[in-house]
CSV table of C-alpha atoms in Angstrom, one decimal:
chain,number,residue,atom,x,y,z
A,802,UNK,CA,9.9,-30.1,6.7
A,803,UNK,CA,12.9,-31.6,5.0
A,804,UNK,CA,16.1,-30.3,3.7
A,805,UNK,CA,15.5,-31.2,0.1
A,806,UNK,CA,11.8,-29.5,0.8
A,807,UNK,CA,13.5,-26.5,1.1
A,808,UNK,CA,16.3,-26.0,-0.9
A,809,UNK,CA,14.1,-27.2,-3.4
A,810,UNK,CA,11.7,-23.8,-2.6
A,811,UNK,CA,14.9,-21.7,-2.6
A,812,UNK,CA,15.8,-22.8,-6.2
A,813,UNK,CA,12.4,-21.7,-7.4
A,814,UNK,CA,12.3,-18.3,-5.8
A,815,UNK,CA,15.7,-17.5,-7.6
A,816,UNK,CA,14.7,-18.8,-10.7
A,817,UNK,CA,11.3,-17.8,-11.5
A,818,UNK,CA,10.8,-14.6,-9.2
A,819,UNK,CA,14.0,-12.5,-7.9
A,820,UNK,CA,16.0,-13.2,-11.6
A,821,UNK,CA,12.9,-12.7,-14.2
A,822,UNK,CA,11.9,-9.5,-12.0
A,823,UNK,CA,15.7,-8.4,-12.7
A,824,UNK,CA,15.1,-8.8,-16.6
A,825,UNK,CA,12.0,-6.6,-16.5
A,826,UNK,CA,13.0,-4.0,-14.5
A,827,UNK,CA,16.7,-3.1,-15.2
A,828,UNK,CA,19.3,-1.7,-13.0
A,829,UNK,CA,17.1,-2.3,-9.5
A,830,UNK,CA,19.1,-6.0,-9.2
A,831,UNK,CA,20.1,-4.9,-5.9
A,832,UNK,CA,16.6,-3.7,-4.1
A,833,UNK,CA,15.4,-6.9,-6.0
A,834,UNK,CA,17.6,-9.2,-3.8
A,835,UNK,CA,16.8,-7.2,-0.7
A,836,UNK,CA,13.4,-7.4,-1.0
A,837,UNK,CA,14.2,-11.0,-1.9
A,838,UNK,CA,16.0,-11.2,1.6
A,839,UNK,CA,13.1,-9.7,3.6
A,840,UNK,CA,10.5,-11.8,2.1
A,841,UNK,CA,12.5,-15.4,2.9
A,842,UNK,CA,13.6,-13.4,6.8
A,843,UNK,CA,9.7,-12.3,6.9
A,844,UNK,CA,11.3,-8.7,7.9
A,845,UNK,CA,9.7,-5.5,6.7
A,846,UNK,CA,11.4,-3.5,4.1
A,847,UNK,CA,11.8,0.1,3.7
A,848,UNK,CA,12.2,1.6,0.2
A,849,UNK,CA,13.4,5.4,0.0
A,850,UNK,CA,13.7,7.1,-3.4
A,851,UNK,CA,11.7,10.3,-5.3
A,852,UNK,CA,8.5,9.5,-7.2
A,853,UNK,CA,8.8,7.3,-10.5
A,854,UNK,CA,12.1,5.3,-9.7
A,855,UNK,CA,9.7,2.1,-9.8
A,856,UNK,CA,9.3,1.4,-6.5
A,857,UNK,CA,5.8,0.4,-7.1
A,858,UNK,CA,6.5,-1.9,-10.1
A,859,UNK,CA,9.1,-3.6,-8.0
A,860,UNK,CA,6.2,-4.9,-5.4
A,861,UNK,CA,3.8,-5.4,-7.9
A,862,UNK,CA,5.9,-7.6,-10.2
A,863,UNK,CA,7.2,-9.6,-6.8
A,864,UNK,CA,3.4,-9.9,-5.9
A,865,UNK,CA,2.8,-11.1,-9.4
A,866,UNK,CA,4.9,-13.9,-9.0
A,867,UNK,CA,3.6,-15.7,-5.2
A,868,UNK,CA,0.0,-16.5,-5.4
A,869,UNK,CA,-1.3,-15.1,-2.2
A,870,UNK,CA,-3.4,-11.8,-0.9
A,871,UNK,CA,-2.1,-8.4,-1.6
A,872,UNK,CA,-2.9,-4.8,0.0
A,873,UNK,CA,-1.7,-1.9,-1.1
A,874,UNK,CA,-2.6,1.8,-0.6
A,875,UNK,CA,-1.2,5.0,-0.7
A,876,UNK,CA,-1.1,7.0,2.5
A,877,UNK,CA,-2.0,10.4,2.8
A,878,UNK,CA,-2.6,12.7,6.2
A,879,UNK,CA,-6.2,12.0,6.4
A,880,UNK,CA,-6.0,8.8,5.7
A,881,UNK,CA,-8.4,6.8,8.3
A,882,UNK,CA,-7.8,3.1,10.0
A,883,UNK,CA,-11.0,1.8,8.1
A,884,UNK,CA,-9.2,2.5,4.9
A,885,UNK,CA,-6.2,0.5,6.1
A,886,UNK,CA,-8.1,-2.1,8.3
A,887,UNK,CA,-11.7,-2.0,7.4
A,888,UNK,CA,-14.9,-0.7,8.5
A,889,UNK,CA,-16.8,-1.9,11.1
A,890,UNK,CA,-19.4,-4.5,9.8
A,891,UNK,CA,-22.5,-2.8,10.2
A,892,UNK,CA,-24.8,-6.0,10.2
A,893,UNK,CA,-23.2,-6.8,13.9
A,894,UNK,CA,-22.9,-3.2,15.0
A,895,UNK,CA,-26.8,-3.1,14.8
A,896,UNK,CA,-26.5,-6.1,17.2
A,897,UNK,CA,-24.2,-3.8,19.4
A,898,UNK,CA,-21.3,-5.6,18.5
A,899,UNK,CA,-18.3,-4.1,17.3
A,900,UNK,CA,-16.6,-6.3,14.9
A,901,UNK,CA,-14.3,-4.9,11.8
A,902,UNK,CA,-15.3,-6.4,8.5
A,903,UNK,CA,-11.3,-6.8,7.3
A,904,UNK,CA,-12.5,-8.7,4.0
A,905,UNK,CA,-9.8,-7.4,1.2
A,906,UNK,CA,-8.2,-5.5,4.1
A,907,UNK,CA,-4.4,-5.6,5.4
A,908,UNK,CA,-5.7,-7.8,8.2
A,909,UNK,CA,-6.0,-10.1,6.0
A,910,UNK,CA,-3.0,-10.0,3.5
A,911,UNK,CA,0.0,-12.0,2.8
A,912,UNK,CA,1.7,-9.0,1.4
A,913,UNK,CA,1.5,-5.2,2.0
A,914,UNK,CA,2.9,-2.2,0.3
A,915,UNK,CA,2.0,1.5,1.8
A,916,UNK,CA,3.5,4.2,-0.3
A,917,UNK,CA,4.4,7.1,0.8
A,918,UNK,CA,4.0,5.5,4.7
A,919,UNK,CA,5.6,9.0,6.7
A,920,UNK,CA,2.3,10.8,5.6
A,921,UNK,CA,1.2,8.2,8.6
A,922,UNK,CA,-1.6,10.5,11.0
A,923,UNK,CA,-1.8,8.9,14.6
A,924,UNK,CA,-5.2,8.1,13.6
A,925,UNK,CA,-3.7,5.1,12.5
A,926,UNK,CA,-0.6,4.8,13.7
A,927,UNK,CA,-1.0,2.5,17.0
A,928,UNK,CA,-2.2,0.4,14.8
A,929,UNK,CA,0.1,-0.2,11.8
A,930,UNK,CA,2.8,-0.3,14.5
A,931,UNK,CA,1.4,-3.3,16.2
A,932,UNK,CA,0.4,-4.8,12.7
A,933,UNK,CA,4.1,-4.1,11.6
A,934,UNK,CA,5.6,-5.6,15.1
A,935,UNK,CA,3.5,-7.9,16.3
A,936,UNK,CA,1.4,-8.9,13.1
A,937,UNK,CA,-1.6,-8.2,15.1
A,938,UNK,CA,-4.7,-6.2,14.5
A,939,UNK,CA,-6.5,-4.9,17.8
A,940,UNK,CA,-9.9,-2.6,17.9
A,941,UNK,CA,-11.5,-2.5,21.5
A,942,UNK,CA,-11.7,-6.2,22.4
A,943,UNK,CA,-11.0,-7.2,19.0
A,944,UNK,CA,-7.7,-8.9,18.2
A,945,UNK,CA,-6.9,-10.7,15.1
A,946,UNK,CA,-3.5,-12.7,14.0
A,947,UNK,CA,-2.4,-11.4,10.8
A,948,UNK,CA,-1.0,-13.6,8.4
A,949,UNK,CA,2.0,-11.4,6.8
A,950,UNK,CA,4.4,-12.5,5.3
A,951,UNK,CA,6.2,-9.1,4.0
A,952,UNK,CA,5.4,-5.7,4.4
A,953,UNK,CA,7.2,-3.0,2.1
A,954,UNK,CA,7.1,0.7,3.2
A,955,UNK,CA,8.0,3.2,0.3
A,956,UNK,CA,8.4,7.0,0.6
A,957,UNK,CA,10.5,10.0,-0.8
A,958,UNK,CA,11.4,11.3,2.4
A,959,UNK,CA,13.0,10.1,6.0
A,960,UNK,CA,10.8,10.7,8.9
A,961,UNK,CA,10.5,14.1,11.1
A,962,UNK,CA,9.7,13.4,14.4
A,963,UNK,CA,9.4,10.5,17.0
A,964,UNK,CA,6.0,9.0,16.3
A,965,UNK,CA,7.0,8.2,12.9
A,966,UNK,CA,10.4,7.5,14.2
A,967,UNK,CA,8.7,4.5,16.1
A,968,UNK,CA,7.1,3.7,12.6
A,969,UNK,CA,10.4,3.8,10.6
A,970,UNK,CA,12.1,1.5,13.3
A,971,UNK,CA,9.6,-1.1,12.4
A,972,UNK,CA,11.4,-1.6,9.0
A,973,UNK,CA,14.6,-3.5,9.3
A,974,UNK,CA,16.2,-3.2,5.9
A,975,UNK,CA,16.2,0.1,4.2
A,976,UNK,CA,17.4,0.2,0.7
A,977,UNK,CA,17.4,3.6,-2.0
A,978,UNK,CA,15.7,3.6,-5.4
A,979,UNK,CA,16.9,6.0,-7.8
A,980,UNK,CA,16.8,6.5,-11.2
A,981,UNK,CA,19.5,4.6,-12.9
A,982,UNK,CA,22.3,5.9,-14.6
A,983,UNK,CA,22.1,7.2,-17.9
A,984,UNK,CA,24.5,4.2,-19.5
A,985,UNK,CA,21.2,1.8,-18.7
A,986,UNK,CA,18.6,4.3,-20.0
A,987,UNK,CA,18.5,2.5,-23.0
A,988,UNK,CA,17.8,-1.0,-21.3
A,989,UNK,CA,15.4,0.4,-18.9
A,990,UNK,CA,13.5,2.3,-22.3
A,991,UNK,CA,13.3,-1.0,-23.8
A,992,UNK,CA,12.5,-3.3,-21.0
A,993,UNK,CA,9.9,-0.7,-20.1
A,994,UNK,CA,8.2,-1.2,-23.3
A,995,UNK,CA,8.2,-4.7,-23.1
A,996,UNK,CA,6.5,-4.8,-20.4
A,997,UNK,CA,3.4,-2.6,-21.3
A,998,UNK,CA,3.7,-5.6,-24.2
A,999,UNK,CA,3.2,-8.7,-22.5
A,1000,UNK,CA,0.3,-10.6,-21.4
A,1001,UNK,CA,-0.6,-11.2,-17.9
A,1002,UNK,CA,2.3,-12.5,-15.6
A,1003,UNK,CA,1.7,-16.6,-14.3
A,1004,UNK,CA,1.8,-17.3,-10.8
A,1005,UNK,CA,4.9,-18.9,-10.0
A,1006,UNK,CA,5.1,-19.8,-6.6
A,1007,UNK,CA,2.6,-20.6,-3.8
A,1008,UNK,CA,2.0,-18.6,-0.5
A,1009,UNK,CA,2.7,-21.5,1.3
A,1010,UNK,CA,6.2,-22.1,-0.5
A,1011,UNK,CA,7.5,-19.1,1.3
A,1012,UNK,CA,6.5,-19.7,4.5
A,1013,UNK,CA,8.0,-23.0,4.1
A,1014,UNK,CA,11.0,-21.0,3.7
A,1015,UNK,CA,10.5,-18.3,6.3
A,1016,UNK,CA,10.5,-21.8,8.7
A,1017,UNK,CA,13.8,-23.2,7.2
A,1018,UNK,CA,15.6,-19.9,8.5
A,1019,UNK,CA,15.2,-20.8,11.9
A,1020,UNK,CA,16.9,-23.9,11.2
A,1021,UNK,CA,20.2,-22.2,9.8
A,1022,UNK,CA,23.4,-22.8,11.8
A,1023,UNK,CA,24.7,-19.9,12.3
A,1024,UNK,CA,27.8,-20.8,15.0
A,1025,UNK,CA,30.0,-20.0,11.7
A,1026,UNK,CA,29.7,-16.2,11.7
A,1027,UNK,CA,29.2,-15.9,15.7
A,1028,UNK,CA,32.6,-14.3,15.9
A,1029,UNK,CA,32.6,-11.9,13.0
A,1030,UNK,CA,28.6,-10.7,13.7
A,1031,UNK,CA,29.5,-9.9,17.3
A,1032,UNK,CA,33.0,-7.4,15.8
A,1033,UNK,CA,30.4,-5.7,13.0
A,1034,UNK,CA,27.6,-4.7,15.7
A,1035,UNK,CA,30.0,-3.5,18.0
A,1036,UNK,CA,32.3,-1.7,15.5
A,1037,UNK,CA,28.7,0.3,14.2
A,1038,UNK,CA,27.6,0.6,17.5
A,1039,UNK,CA,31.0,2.6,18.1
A,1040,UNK,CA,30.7,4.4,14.8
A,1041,UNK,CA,27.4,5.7,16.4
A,1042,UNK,CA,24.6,3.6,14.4
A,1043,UNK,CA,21.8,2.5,16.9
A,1044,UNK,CA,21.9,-0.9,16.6
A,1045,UNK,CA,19.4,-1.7,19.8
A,1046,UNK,CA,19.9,-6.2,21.5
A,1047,UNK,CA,16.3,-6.6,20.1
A,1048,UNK,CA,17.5,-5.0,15.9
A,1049,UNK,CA,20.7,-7.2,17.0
A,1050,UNK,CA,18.6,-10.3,17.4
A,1051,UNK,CA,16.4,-10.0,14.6
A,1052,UNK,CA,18.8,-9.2,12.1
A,1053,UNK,CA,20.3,-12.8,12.4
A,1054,UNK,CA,17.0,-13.6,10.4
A,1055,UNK,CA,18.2,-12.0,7.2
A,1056,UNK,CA,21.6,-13.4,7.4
A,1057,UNK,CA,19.7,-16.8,7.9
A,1058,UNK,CA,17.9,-15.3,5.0
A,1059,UNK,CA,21.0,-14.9,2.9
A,1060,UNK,CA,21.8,-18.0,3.5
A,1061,UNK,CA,18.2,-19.9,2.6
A,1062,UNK,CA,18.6,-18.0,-0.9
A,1063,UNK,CA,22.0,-19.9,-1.5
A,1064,UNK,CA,21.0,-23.0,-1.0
A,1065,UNK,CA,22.9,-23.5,2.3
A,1066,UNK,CA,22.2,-25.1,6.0
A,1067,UNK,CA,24.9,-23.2,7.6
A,1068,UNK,CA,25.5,-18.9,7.3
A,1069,UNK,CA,28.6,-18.0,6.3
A,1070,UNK,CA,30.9,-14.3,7.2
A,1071,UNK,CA,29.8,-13.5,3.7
A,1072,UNK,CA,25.9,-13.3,4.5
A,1073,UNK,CA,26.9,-10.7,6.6
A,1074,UNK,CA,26.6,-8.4,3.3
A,1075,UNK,CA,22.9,-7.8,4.4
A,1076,UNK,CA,23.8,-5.4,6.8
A,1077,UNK,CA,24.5,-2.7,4.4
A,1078,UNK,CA,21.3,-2.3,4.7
A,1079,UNK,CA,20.2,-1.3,8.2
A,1080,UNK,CA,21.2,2.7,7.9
A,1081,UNK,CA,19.2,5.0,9.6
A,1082,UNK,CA,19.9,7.9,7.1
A,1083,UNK,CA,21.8,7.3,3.1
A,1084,UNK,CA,24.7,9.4,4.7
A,1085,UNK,CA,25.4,6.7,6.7
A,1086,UNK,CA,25.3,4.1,4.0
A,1087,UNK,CA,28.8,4.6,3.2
A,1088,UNK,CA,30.2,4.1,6.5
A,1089,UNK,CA,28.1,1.0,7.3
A,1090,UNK,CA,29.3,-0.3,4.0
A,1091,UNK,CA,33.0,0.4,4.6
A,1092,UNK,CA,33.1,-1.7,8.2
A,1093,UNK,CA,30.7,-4.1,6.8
A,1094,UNK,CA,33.5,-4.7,4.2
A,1095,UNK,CA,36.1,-4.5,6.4
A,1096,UNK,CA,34.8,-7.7,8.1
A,1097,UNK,CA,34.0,-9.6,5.1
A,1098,UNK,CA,37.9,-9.1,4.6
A,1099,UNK,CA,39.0,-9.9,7.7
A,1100,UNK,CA,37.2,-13.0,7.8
A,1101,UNK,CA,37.1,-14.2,4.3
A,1102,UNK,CA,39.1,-17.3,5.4
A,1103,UNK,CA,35.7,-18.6,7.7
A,1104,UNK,CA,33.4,-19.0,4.4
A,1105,UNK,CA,33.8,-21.8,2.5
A,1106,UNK,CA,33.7,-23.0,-1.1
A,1107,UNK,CA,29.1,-22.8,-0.6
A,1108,UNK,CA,27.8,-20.5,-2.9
A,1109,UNK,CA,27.8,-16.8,-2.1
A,1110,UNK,CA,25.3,-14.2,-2.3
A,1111,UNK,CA,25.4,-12.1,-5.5
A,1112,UNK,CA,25.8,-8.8,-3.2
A,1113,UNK,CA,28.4,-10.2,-0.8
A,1114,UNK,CA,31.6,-9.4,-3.1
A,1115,UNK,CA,33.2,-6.5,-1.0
A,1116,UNK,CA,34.8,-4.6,-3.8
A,1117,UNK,CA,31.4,-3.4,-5.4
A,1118,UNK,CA,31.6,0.4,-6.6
A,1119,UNK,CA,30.9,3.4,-3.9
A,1120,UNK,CA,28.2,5.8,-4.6
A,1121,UNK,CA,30.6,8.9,-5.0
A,1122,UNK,CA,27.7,11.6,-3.6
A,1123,UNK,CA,27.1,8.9,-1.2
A,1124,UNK,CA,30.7,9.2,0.4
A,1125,UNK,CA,30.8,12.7,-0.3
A,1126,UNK,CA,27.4,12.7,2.4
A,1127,UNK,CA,29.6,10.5,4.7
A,1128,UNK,CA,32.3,12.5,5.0
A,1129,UNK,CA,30.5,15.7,5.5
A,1130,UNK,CA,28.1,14.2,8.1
A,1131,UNK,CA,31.5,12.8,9.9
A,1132,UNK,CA,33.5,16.6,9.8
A,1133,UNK,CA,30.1,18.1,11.6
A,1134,UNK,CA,30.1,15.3,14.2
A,1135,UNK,CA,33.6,16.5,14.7
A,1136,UNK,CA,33.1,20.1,14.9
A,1137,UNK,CA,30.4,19.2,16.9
A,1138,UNK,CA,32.1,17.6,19.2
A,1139,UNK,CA,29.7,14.0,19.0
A,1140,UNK,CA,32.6,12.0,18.0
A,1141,UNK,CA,36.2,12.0,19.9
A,1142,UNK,CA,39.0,12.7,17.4
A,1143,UNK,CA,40.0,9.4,17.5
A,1144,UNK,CA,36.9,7.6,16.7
A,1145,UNK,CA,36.4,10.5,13.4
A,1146,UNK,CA,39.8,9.1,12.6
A,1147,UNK,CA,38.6,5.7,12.6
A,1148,UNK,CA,35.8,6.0,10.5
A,1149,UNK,CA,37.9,7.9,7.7
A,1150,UNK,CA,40.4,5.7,7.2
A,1151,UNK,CA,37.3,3.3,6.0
A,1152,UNK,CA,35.9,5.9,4.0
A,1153,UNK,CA,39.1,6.9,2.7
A,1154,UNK,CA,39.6,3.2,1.6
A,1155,UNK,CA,36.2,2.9,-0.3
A,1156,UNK,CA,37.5,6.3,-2.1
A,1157,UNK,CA,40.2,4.1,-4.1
A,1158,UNK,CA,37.2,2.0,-5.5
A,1159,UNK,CA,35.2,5.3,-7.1
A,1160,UNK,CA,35.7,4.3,-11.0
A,1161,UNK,CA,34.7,8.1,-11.6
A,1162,UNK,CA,38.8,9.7,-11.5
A,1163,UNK,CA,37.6,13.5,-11.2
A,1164,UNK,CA,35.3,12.4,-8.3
A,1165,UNK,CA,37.7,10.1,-6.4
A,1166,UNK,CA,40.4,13.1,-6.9
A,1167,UNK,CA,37.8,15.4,-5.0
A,1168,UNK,CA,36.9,13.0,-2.1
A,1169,UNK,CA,40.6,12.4,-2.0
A,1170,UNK,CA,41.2,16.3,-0.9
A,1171,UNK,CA,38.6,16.0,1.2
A,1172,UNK,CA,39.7,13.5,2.9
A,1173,UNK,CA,42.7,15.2,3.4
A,1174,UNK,CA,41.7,18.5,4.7
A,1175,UNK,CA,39.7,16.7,7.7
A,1176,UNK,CA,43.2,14.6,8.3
A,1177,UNK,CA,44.8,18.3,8.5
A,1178,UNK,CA,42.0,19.4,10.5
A,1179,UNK,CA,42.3,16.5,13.0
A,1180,UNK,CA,46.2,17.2,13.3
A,1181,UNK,CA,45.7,21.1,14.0
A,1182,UNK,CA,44.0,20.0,16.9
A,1183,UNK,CA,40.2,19.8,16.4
A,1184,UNK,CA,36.9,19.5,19.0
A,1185,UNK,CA,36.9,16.6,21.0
């Protein structure tokens, strides 16, 4: 594999799958590049959001676009492995051997999207969390290499207790889908209808064009951002997000990632952006945003002149509700006595720095007083 291979591969994807899927389906340019991220890093992604925020159309219009296998299904609680996996082929099992026909299956797909994945029964669980690990599908003394390339988890809700807690840590990236604000209604109305307009979409990019990318990102340097990677996980550690050696390690795959997408050999501090996207809950987002931030300032002067990811610019708007989540998730780990007062302080001066950038006046105003009643609370003497 050569450079010029490569960066040649990287051009394409931009160009004729992550930008045209931003012109069809308006305001989701930043789950777009995610996904973009996962796919190049070969990492699962995790999409939360409520019902009909196109979370669906995003994988199928990025499916659209790489000419390889796709499996997709919608999970329910009685949902069975065979559906998932295949049955077993019943020609053999006449023979007495147990063999799984996985013809059209996930076994055998280069790309897999399972909505609504927390409805996941541990009927199949075992197995979708080695499939999601280990890209490996085991029945008895059956064990098949699966050729995955991206899987892409969707649901409306976080999971409720540890077995899909195990399932949920298989997805590194987790990103929200909403519906978009009202000011873009208008585009997304007539994008929309465009769509239902147009004729079929062309491949645009072979199967094996990604995993000649998914091979370059073990070949980025990443000495560059050694220093600043090492001060982010331990500054979320200490904020309390569980950022385990073995997340730690693998994470350095989608900064490679962000990397591949610009067109660069070497990361740089500003691919660190992708970890804005490793919360375990969205009232976390904000906080994991506001060090992540913090970094990219702190060491702006270690990235050169390359080009930049289109996410990596540290001065994007805050999600008001979002902070407003933050903070109230940070006063009950005070009163609660999870945090020290000194670490809660910490953490709000970072929020209360991402407050200045709320363009909404009436809102910042609010999260301003609310900030300032848990900076009373802290000098009155709170739970440590």
């Amino acid at each position: 594999m050569t450079e010029v291979d490569w960066l040649s591969t990287a051009r394409q994807l931009r160009a004729d799958c992550l930008d045209p899927i931003k012109q069809v389906l308006v305001g989701k340019d930043e789950i777009i590049e995610v996904l973009g991220v996962g796919l190049v890093a070969g990492e699962n992604v995790f999409l939360l959001g409520p019902p009909g925020t196109a979370k669906s159309a995003l994988v199928h219009e990025l499916a659209c676009r790489l000419n390889g296998q796709s499996f997709d299904y919608l999970l329910t609680r009685f949902t069975e492995p065979s559906e998932l996996f295949g049955p077993f082929d019943l020609r053999k099992l006449r023979d007495g051997d147990l063999v799984t026909n996985t013809e059209g299956m996930l076994p055998e797909a280069d790309f897999v999207f399972l909505d609504e994945i927390m409805n996941a029964n541990s009927a199949v669980l075992n197995s979708l969390l080695l499939a999601l690990n280990e890209k490996v599908f085991r029945r008895g003394r059956e064990s098949l290499s699966i050729p995955m390339l991206l899987t892409i988890g969707a649901s409306n809700r976080l999971p409720e207790d540890s077995a899909l807690t195990a399932l949920y840590d298989r997805f590194l990236l987790r990103v929200l889908c909403e519906n978009v604000s009202e000011d873009l209604l208008g585009e997304v109305l007539d994008a929309g209808w465009r769509r239902e307009q147009r004729e079929a979409i062309p491949t645009m990019l072979d199967v094996e064009a990604v995993r000649l990318l998914q091979n370059a990102v073990t070949q980025i340097d990443l000495t560059r951002i050694r220093r600043a990677y090492l001060a982010l996980v331990g500054r979320l550690r200490e904020a309390g997000l569980p950022i385990s050696d073995r997340r730690a390690v693998r994470l350095q795959r989608a900064i490679a990632a962000s990397a591949v997408i610009c067109g660069r050999t070497e990361a740089q501090v500003s691919d660190l952006w992708i970890l804005r996207y490793i919360w375990e809950s969205p009232a976390q987002k904000e906080t994991i945003c506001a060090h992540v931030d913090d970094i990219l300032n702190e060491h702006q002067e270690e990235s050169d002149s390359g080009a930049v990811h289109p996410l990596s610019d540290p001065q994007k708007g805050p999600d008001p509700e979002q902070l407003q989540a933050a903070l109230e998730t940070l006063d009950q780990e005070l009163q609660n006595g999870d945090k020290s007062a000194l670490a809660v302080a910490d953490t709000l001066a970072l929020l209360a720095s991402r407050i200045e950038w709320v363009p909404n006046e009436e809102a910042r105003e609010q999260l301003r007083n609310q900030v300032t009643a848990m900076r009373d609370s802290l000098q009155q003497g709170s739970p440590q």
